[in-house]
PDB file of C-alpha atoms and ligand atoms in Angstrom:
ATOM      1  CA  UNK A   1      66.231  93.994 105.413  1.00  0.00           C
ATOM      2  CA  UNK A   2      64.620  93.259 102.057  1.00  0.00           C
ATOM      3  CA  UNK A   3      65.212  90.360  99.713  1.00  0.00           C
ATOM      4  CA  UNK A   4      64.695  92.044  96.366  1.00  0.00           C
ATOM      5  CA  UNK A   5      61.852  90.622  94.275  1.00  0.00           C
ATOM      6  CA  UNK A   6      62.467  90.701  90.485  1.00  0.00           C
ATOM      7  CA  UNK A   7      60.483  93.904  89.834  1.00  0.00           C
ATOM      8  CA  UNK A   8      62.150  95.744  92.739  1.00  0.00           C
ATOM      9  CA  UNK A   9      65.565  94.520  91.658  1.00  0.00           C
ATOM     10  CA  UNK A  10      65.061  95.840  88.112  1.00  0.00           C
ATOM     11  CA  UNK A  11      63.798  99.175  89.475  1.00  0.00           C
ATOM     12  CA  UNK A  12      66.870  99.467  91.724  1.00  0.00           C
ATOM     13  CA  UNK A  13      69.178  98.635  88.806  1.00  0.00           C
ATOM     14  CA  UNK A  14      67.472 101.310  86.694  1.00  0.00           C
ATOM     15  CA  UNK A  15      67.769 103.940  89.441  1.00  0.00           C
ATOM     16  CA  UNK A  16      71.419 103.185  90.086  1.00  0.00           C
ATOM     17  CA  UNK A  17      73.040 102.552  86.758  1.00  0.00           C
ATOM     18  CA  UNK A  18      73.642 106.206  85.893  1.00  0.00           C
ATOM     19  CA  UNK A  19      74.725 107.194  89.407  1.00  0.00           C
ATOM     20  CA  UNK A  20      78.372 108.015  90.076  1.00  0.00           C
ATOM     21  CA  UNK A  21      79.939 105.104  92.026  1.00  0.00           C
ATOM     22  CA  UNK A  22      80.286 107.242  95.171  1.00  0.00           C
ATOM     23  CA  UNK A  23      76.484 107.450  95.448  1.00  0.00           C
ATOM     24  CA  UNK A  24      75.832 103.730  94.924  1.00  0.00           C
ATOM     25  CA  UNK A  25      76.459 102.452  98.462  1.00  0.00           C
ATOM     26  CA  UNK A  26      73.704 104.643  99.946  1.00  0.00           C
ATOM     27  CA  UNK A  27      71.310 103.684  97.154  1.00  0.00           C
ATOM     28  CA  UNK A  28      72.100  99.965  97.612  1.00  0.00           C
ATOM     29  CA  UNK A  29      71.340 100.248 101.331  1.00  0.00           C
ATOM     30  CA  UNK A  30      68.018 101.864 100.464  1.00  0.00           C
ATOM     31  CA  UNK A  31      67.252  99.060  97.986  1.00  0.00           C
ATOM     32  CA  UNK A  32      68.013  96.461 100.666  1.00  0.00           C
ATOM     33  CA  UNK A  33      65.560  98.289 102.948  1.00  0.00           C
ATOM     34  CA  UNK A  34      68.301  99.184 105.427  1.00  0.00           C
ATOM     35  CA  UNK A  35      68.674 102.509 107.253  1.00  0.00           C
ATOM     36  CA  UNK A  36      71.410 104.992 106.447  1.00  0.00           C
ATOM     37  CA  UNK A  37      74.522 104.421 108.588  1.00  0.00           C
ATOM     38  CA  UNK A  38      76.552 107.082 110.384  1.00  0.00           C
ATOM     39  CA  UNK A  39      79.965 105.852 109.260  1.00  0.00           C
ATOM     40  CA  UNK A  40      81.527 104.337 106.156  1.00  0.00           C
ATOM     41  CA  UNK A  41      82.480 101.139 108.003  1.00  0.00           C
ATOM     42  CA  UNK A  42      79.010 100.606 109.463  1.00  0.00           C
ATOM     43  CA  UNK A  43      77.579 101.219 106.005  1.00  0.00           C
ATOM     44  CA  UNK A  44      79.896  98.582 104.519  1.00  0.00           C
ATOM     45  CA  UNK A  45      79.079  96.089 107.289  1.00  0.00           C
ATOM     46  CA  UNK A  46      75.372  96.608 106.527  1.00  0.00           C
ATOM     47  CA  UNK A  47      76.030  96.186 102.794  1.00  0.00           C
ATOM     48  CA  UNK A  48      77.756  92.848 103.468  1.00  0.00           C
ATOM     49  CA  UNK A  49      74.656  91.733 105.356  1.00  0.00           C
ATOM     50  CA  UNK A  50      72.398  92.869 102.513  1.00  0.00           C
ATOM     51  CA  UNK A  51      74.651  91.135 100.010  1.00  0.00           C
ATOM     52  CA  UNK A  52      74.546  87.790 101.855  1.00  0.00           C
ATOM     53  CA  UNK A  53      70.774  87.968 102.237  1.00  0.00           C
ATOM     54  CA  UNK A  54      70.198  88.739  98.551  1.00  0.00           C
ATOM     55  CA  UNK A  55      73.015  87.058  96.680  1.00  0.00           C
ATOM     56  CA  UNK A  56      74.282  84.278  98.966  1.00  0.00           C
ATOM     57  CA  UNK A  57      77.129  83.782 101.431  1.00  0.00           C
ATOM     58  CA  UNK A  58      80.116  84.132  99.045  1.00  0.00           C
ATOM     59  CA  UNK A  59      81.827  87.218  97.607  1.00  0.00           C
ATOM     60  CA  UNK A  60      83.272  86.025  94.310  1.00  0.00           C
ATOM     61  CA  UNK A  61      85.389  87.915  91.819  1.00  0.00           C
ATOM     62  CA  UNK A  62      88.788  88.360  90.224  1.00  0.00           C
ATOM     63  CA  UNK A  63      91.918  90.076  91.534  1.00  0.00           C
ATOM     64  CA  UNK A  64      95.140  90.735  89.636  1.00  0.00           C
ATOM     65  CA  UNK A  65      98.398  89.449  91.142  1.00  0.00           C
ATOM     66  CA  UNK A  66     100.761  92.424  91.663  1.00  0.00           C
ATOM     67  CA  UNK A  67     103.716  90.092  91.057  1.00  0.00           C
ATOM     68  CA  UNK A  68     102.980  88.465  87.692  1.00  0.00           C
ATOM     69  CA  UNK A  69      99.661  89.970  86.569  1.00  0.00           C
ATOM     70  CA  UNK A  70      97.749  86.676  86.660  1.00  0.00           C
ATOM     71  CA  UNK A  71      94.031  87.015  87.355  1.00  0.00           C
ATOM     72  CA  UNK A  72      93.273  85.148  90.541  1.00  0.00           C
ATOM     73  CA  UNK A  73      89.766  83.969  91.395  1.00  0.00           C
ATOM     74  CA  UNK A  74      88.655  84.952  94.835  1.00  0.00           C
ATOM     75  CA  UNK A  75      85.859  83.526  96.875  1.00  0.00           C
ATOM     76  CA  UNK A  76      85.429  84.967 100.348  1.00  0.00           C
ATOM     77  CA  UNK A  77      82.652  83.889 102.732  1.00  0.00           C
ATOM     78  CA  UNK A  78      80.902  86.986 104.113  1.00  0.00           C
ATOM     79  CA  UNK A  79      80.629  85.303 107.518  1.00  0.00           C
ATOM     80  CA  UNK A  80      84.396  84.785 107.661  1.00  0.00           C
ATOM     81  CA  UNK A  81      85.056  88.475 106.911  1.00  0.00           C
ATOM     82  CA  UNK A  82      82.594  89.588 109.554  1.00  0.00           C
ATOM     83  CA  UNK A  83      83.898  87.184 112.196  1.00  0.00           C
ATOM     84  CA  UNK A  84      87.508  88.231 111.509  1.00  0.00           C
ATOM     85  CA  UNK A  85      86.910  91.931 112.198  1.00  0.00           C
ATOM     86  CA  UNK A  86      88.300  93.351 115.441  1.00  0.00           C
ATOM     87  CA  UNK A  87      85.748  95.103 117.697  1.00  0.00           C
ATOM     88  CA  UNK A  88      85.412  98.833 117.018  1.00  0.00           C
ATOM     89  CA  UNK A  89      87.331 101.144 119.376  1.00  0.00           C
ATOM     90  CA  UNK A  90      85.481 104.116 120.842  1.00  0.00           C
ATOM     91  CA  UNK A  91      85.552 107.541 119.161  1.00  0.00           C
ATOM     92  CA  UNK A  92      87.183 109.723 121.813  1.00  0.00           C
ATOM     93  CA  UNK A  93      88.981 113.088 121.804  1.00  0.00           C
ATOM     94  CA  UNK A  94      92.727 112.660 121.338  1.00  0.00           C
ATOM     95  CA  UNK A  95      95.705 114.712 122.470  1.00  0.00           C
ATOM     96  CA  UNK A  96      97.920 115.594 119.517  1.00  0.00           C
ATOM     97  CA  UNK A  97     100.873 117.990 119.760  1.00  0.00           C
ATOM     98  CA  UNK A  98      99.614 119.549 123.003  1.00  0.00           C
ATOM     99  CA  UNK A  99      95.996 120.123 121.849  1.00  0.00           C
ATOM    100  CA  UNK A 100      92.903 118.062 122.251  1.00  0.00           C
ATOM    101  CA  UNK A 101      91.260 117.133 118.956  1.00  0.00           C
ATOM    102  CA  UNK A 102      87.641 116.146 118.719  1.00  0.00           C
ATOM    103  CA  UNK A 103      86.758 114.019 115.723  1.00  0.00           C
ATOM    104  CA  UNK A 104      84.046 111.828 114.269  1.00  0.00           C
ATOM    105  CA  UNK A 105      83.938 109.018 111.734  1.00  0.00           C
ATOM    106  CA  UNK A 106      83.460 109.960 108.057  1.00  0.00           C
ATOM    107  CA  UNK A 107      80.083 109.074 106.507  1.00  0.00           C
ATOM    108  CA  UNK A 108      78.696 108.974 102.963  1.00  0.00           C
ATOM    109  CA  UNK A 109      78.318 112.762 102.712  1.00  0.00           C
ATOM    110  CA  UNK A 110      81.943 113.299 103.763  1.00  0.00           C
ATOM    111  CA  UNK A 111      83.186 110.819 101.142  1.00  0.00           C
ATOM    112  CA  UNK A 112      81.052 112.469  98.457  1.00  0.00           C
ATOM    113  CA  UNK A 113      82.455 115.895  99.377  1.00  0.00           C
ATOM    114  CA  UNK A 114      86.010 114.507  99.239  1.00  0.00           C
ATOM    115  CA  UNK A 115      85.340 112.860  95.862  1.00  0.00           C
ATOM    116  CA  UNK A 116      84.042 116.146  94.406  1.00  0.00           C
ATOM    117  CA  UNK A 117      87.493 117.715  94.817  1.00  0.00           C
ATOM    118  CA  UNK A 118      88.794 115.320  92.147  1.00  0.00           C
ATOM    119  CA  UNK A 119      92.146 114.898  93.905  1.00  0.00           C
ATOM    120  CA  UNK A 120      93.266 112.526  96.659  1.00  0.00           C
ATOM    121  CA  UNK A 121      95.240 115.235  98.417  1.00  0.00           C
ATOM    122  CA  UNK A 122      92.471 117.850  98.426  1.00  0.00           C
ATOM    123  CA  UNK A 123      89.960 115.102  99.258  1.00  0.00           C
ATOM    124  CA  UNK A 124      91.941 114.129 102.358  1.00  0.00           C
ATOM    125  CA  UNK A 125      91.965 117.756 103.452  1.00  0.00           C
ATOM    126  CA  UNK A 126      88.201 118.033 102.989  1.00  0.00           C
ATOM    127  CA  UNK A 127      87.710 114.879 105.093  1.00  0.00           C
ATOM    128  CA  UNK A 128      89.940 116.304 107.821  1.00  0.00           C
ATOM    129  CA  UNK A 129      88.214 119.663 107.912  1.00  0.00           C
ATOM    130  CA  UNK A 130      84.747 118.063 108.027  1.00  0.00           C
ATOM    131  CA  UNK A 131      85.515 115.392 110.623  1.00  0.00           C
ATOM    132  CA  UNK A 132      88.072 117.023 112.946  1.00  0.00           C
ATOM    133  CA  UNK A 133      87.504 120.012 115.219  1.00  0.00           C
ATOM    134  CA  UNK A 134      89.648 123.128 114.854  1.00  0.00           C
ATOM    135  CA  UNK A 135      91.879 123.904 111.917  1.00  0.00           C
ATOM    136  CA  UNK A 136      92.775 120.485 110.504  1.00  0.00           C
ATOM    137  CA  UNK A 137      95.188 122.027 107.992  1.00  0.00           C
ATOM    138  CA  UNK A 138      97.676 122.646 110.765  1.00  0.00           C
ATOM    139  CA  UNK A 139      98.105 118.906 111.460  1.00  0.00           C
ATOM    140  CA  UNK A 140     101.454 117.601 110.270  1.00  0.00           C
ATOM    141  CA  UNK A 141     101.961 114.241 108.519  1.00  0.00           C
ATOM    142  CA  UNK A 142     102.650 112.312 111.746  1.00  0.00           C
ATOM    143  CA  UNK A 143      99.576 113.766 113.423  1.00  0.00           C
ATOM    144  CA  UNK A 144      97.446 112.930 110.429  1.00  0.00           C
ATOM    145  CA  UNK A 145      98.770 109.355 110.406  1.00  0.00           C
ATOM    146  CA  UNK A 146      97.977 108.997 114.116  1.00  0.00           C
ATOM    147  CA  UNK A 147      94.470 110.262 113.504  1.00  0.00           C
ATOM    148  CA  UNK A 148      94.016 107.916 110.518  1.00  0.00           C
ATOM    149  CA  UNK A 149      95.001 104.963 112.730  1.00  0.00           C
ATOM    150  CA  UNK A 150      92.376 106.010 115.313  1.00  0.00           C
ATOM    151  CA  UNK A 151      89.705 106.312 112.627  1.00  0.00           C
ATOM    152  CA  UNK A 152      90.619 102.854 111.247  1.00  0.00           C
ATOM    153  CA  UNK A 153      90.457 101.276 114.723  1.00  0.00           C
ATOM    154  CA  UNK A 154      87.085 102.889 115.445  1.00  0.00           C
ATOM    155  CA  UNK A 155      85.538 101.814 112.133  1.00  0.00           C
ATOM    156  CA  UNK A 156      87.124  98.475 111.180  1.00  0.00           C
ATOM    157  CA  UNK A 157      84.761  97.701 108.286  1.00  0.00           C
ATOM    158  CA  UNK A 158      85.814 100.913 106.516  1.00  0.00           C
ATOM    159  CA  UNK A 159      88.905  99.086 105.293  1.00  0.00           C
ATOM    160  CA  UNK A 160      88.182  95.457 104.466  1.00  0.00           C
ATOM    161  CA  UNK A 161      91.168  93.502 103.201  1.00  0.00           C
ATOM    162  CA  UNK A 162      91.942  89.834 102.856  1.00  0.00           C
ATOM    163  CA  UNK A 163      95.022  87.833 101.960  1.00  0.00           C
ATOM    164  CA  UNK A 164      95.394  86.262  98.518  1.00  0.00           C
ATOM    165  CA  UNK A 165      98.042  83.877  97.222  1.00  0.00           C
ATOM    166  CA  UNK A 166      98.902  83.735  93.521  1.00  0.00           C
ATOM    167  CA  UNK A 167      98.765  80.151  92.173  1.00  0.00           C
ATOM    168  CA  UNK A 168     101.390  81.003  89.508  1.00  0.00           C
ATOM    169  CA  UNK A 169     104.142  82.890  91.365  1.00  0.00           C
ATOM    170  CA  UNK A 170     103.142  82.217  95.001  1.00  0.00           C
ATOM    171  CA  UNK A 171     103.091  85.950  95.808  1.00  0.00           C
ATOM    172  CA  UNK A 172     100.965  86.748  98.851  1.00  0.00           C
ATOM    173  CA  UNK A 173      99.216  90.118  99.000  1.00  0.00           C
ATOM    174  CA  UNK A 174      96.448  91.980 100.776  1.00  0.00           C
ATOM    175  CA  UNK A 175      93.571  92.912  98.500  1.00  0.00           C
ATOM    176  CA  UNK A 176      91.027  95.578  99.403  1.00  0.00           C
ATOM    177  CA  UNK A 177      87.382  94.616  99.182  1.00  0.00           C
ATOM    178  CA  UNK A 178      84.532  97.024  98.516  1.00  0.00           C
ATOM    179  CA  UNK A 179      81.158  95.492  99.494  1.00  0.00           C
ATOM    180  CA  UNK A 180      79.238  98.020  97.363  1.00  0.00           C
ATOM    181  CA  UNK A 181      81.197  97.017  94.273  1.00  0.00           C
ATOM    182  CA  UNK A 182      80.431  93.328  94.835  1.00  0.00           C
ATOM    183  CA  UNK A 183      76.757  94.016  95.522  1.00  0.00           C
ATOM    184  CA  UNK A 184      76.425  96.271  92.467  1.00  0.00           C
ATOM    185  CA  UNK A 185      78.134  93.717  90.169  1.00  0.00           C
ATOM    186  CA  UNK A 186      75.812  90.987  91.382  1.00  0.00           C
ATOM    187  CA  UNK A 187      72.743  93.218  91.040  1.00  0.00           C
ATOM    188  CA  UNK A 188      73.697  94.077  87.443  1.00  0.00           C
ATOM    189  CA  UNK A 189      74.216  90.385  86.601  1.00  0.00           C
ATOM    190  CA  UNK A 190      70.854  89.467  88.153  1.00  0.00           C
ATOM    191  CA  UNK A 191      69.096  92.301  86.276  1.00  0.00           C
ATOM    192  CA  UNK A 192      70.590  91.224  82.930  1.00  0.00           C
ATOM    193  CA  UNK A 193      69.583  87.638  83.543  1.00  0.00           C
ATOM    194  CA  UNK A 194      66.004  88.679  84.376  1.00  0.00           C
ATOM    195  CA  UNK A 195      65.764  90.832  81.242  1.00  0.00           C
ATOM    196  CA  UNK A 196      67.038  87.905  79.168  1.00  0.00           C
ATOM    197  CA  UNK A 197      64.418  85.626  80.690  1.00  0.00           C
ATOM    198  CA  UNK A 198      61.643  88.141  79.989  1.00  0.00           C
ATOM    199  CA  UNK A 199      62.853  88.464  76.395  1.00  0.00           C
ATOM    200  CA  UNK A 200      62.930  84.709  75.839  1.00  0.00           C
ATOM    201  CA  UNK A 201      59.574  83.922  77.457  1.00  0.00           C
ATOM    202  CA  UNK A 202      57.790  86.910  75.893  1.00  0.00           C
ATOM    203  CA  UNK A 203      58.888  85.790  72.427  1.00  0.00           C
ATOM    204  CA  UNK A 204      57.844  82.184  73.079  1.00  0.00           C
ATOM    205  CA  UNK A 205      54.526  82.681  74.873  1.00  0.00           C
ATOM    206  CA  UNK A 206      53.533  86.300  74.275  1.00  0.00           C
ATOM    207  CA  UNK A 207      53.326  87.021  78.035  1.00  0.00           C
ATOM    208  CA  UNK A 208      53.889  90.538  79.384  1.00  0.00           C
ATOM    209  CA  UNK A 209      56.929  91.566  81.405  1.00  0.00           C
ATOM    210  CA  UNK A 210      54.763  91.885  84.496  1.00  0.00           C
ATOM    211  CA  UNK A 211      53.354  88.355  84.073  1.00  0.00           C
ATOM    212  CA  UNK A 212      56.795  86.840  83.540  1.00  0.00           C
ATOM    213  CA  UNK A 213      58.394  88.605  86.515  1.00  0.00           C
ATOM    214  CA  UNK A 214      55.493  87.520  88.741  1.00  0.00           C
ATOM    215  CA  UNK A 215      56.341  83.830  88.143  1.00  0.00           C
ATOM    216  CA  UNK A 216      58.424  82.170  90.859  1.00  0.00           C
ATOM    217  CA  UNK A 217      62.006  81.609  89.673  1.00  0.00           C
ATOM    218  CA  UNK A 218      61.567  77.815  89.648  1.00  0.00           C
ATOM    219  CA  UNK A 219      58.632  78.082  87.278  1.00  0.00           C
ATOM    220  CA  UNK A 220      60.430  80.601  85.044  1.00  0.00           C
ATOM    221  CA  UNK A 221      63.345  78.166  84.875  1.00  0.00           C
ATOM    222  CA  UNK A 222      61.022  75.285  83.931  1.00  0.00           C
ATOM    223  CA  UNK A 223      59.414  77.272  81.102  1.00  0.00           C
ATOM    224  CA  UNK A 224      62.811  78.394  79.867  1.00  0.00           C
ATOM    225  CA  UNK A 225      63.937  74.787  79.743  1.00  0.00           C
ATOM    226  CA  UNK A 226      60.820  73.880  77.729  1.00  0.00           C
ATOM    227  CA  UNK A 227      61.462  76.742  75.320  1.00  0.00           C
ATOM    228  CA  UNK A 228      65.097  75.739  74.870  1.00  0.00           C
ATOM    229  CA  UNK A 229      64.785  71.962  74.768  1.00  0.00           C
ATOM    230  CA  UNK A 230      61.074  71.256  74.104  1.00  0.00           C
TER     231      UNK A 230
HETATM  232 ZN1   ZN B 301     101.524  85.987  90.540  1.00  0.00          ZN
END
């Protein structure tokens, strides 16, 4: 696990900003110095860890109430999410409609292949054909639902949700949470702040970007305060 220093953080931001969102989780893991994971849920669990280490213990953002449209502030402790997850069930062959299906958990490459189809329906079929033995197209809706439940139970972090209550209309709903989205938003905010600090200090003192980024944050903050308030 890596805590990103300013220069590394800016390099990661630069590498990632033009990537399609489906490729960001893998790139974020790489930036955090973490190995590639063999399932989407394990990847997201690792991203939560990397997030907490780099950006602190709270996932903060906004969610829109499906009842009245109010934007609700959310603040979820990473530790609470992790502790609330059920243990992963084993990936085992399953008997469906008189045949035994072998299956595995989807990983980043499977999701990317599904995303390339550009349609949820075709994407689901691609996931099935990549992750299930035999001809997955012959599975009916009930069989697919049973398989989806097995996948969810075997990879709990692949679907992270938490309950929100609207302060205006008291509606309660389950919101989905994407660790990569939170980590990317925080990385972008940190990168913009660093660039702003470089801009301000370079104008005031004539220092280079490299010199400014090499300063510890506390010292950068002190100089910025001097520049702003004398
Ligand atoms: Zn509401």
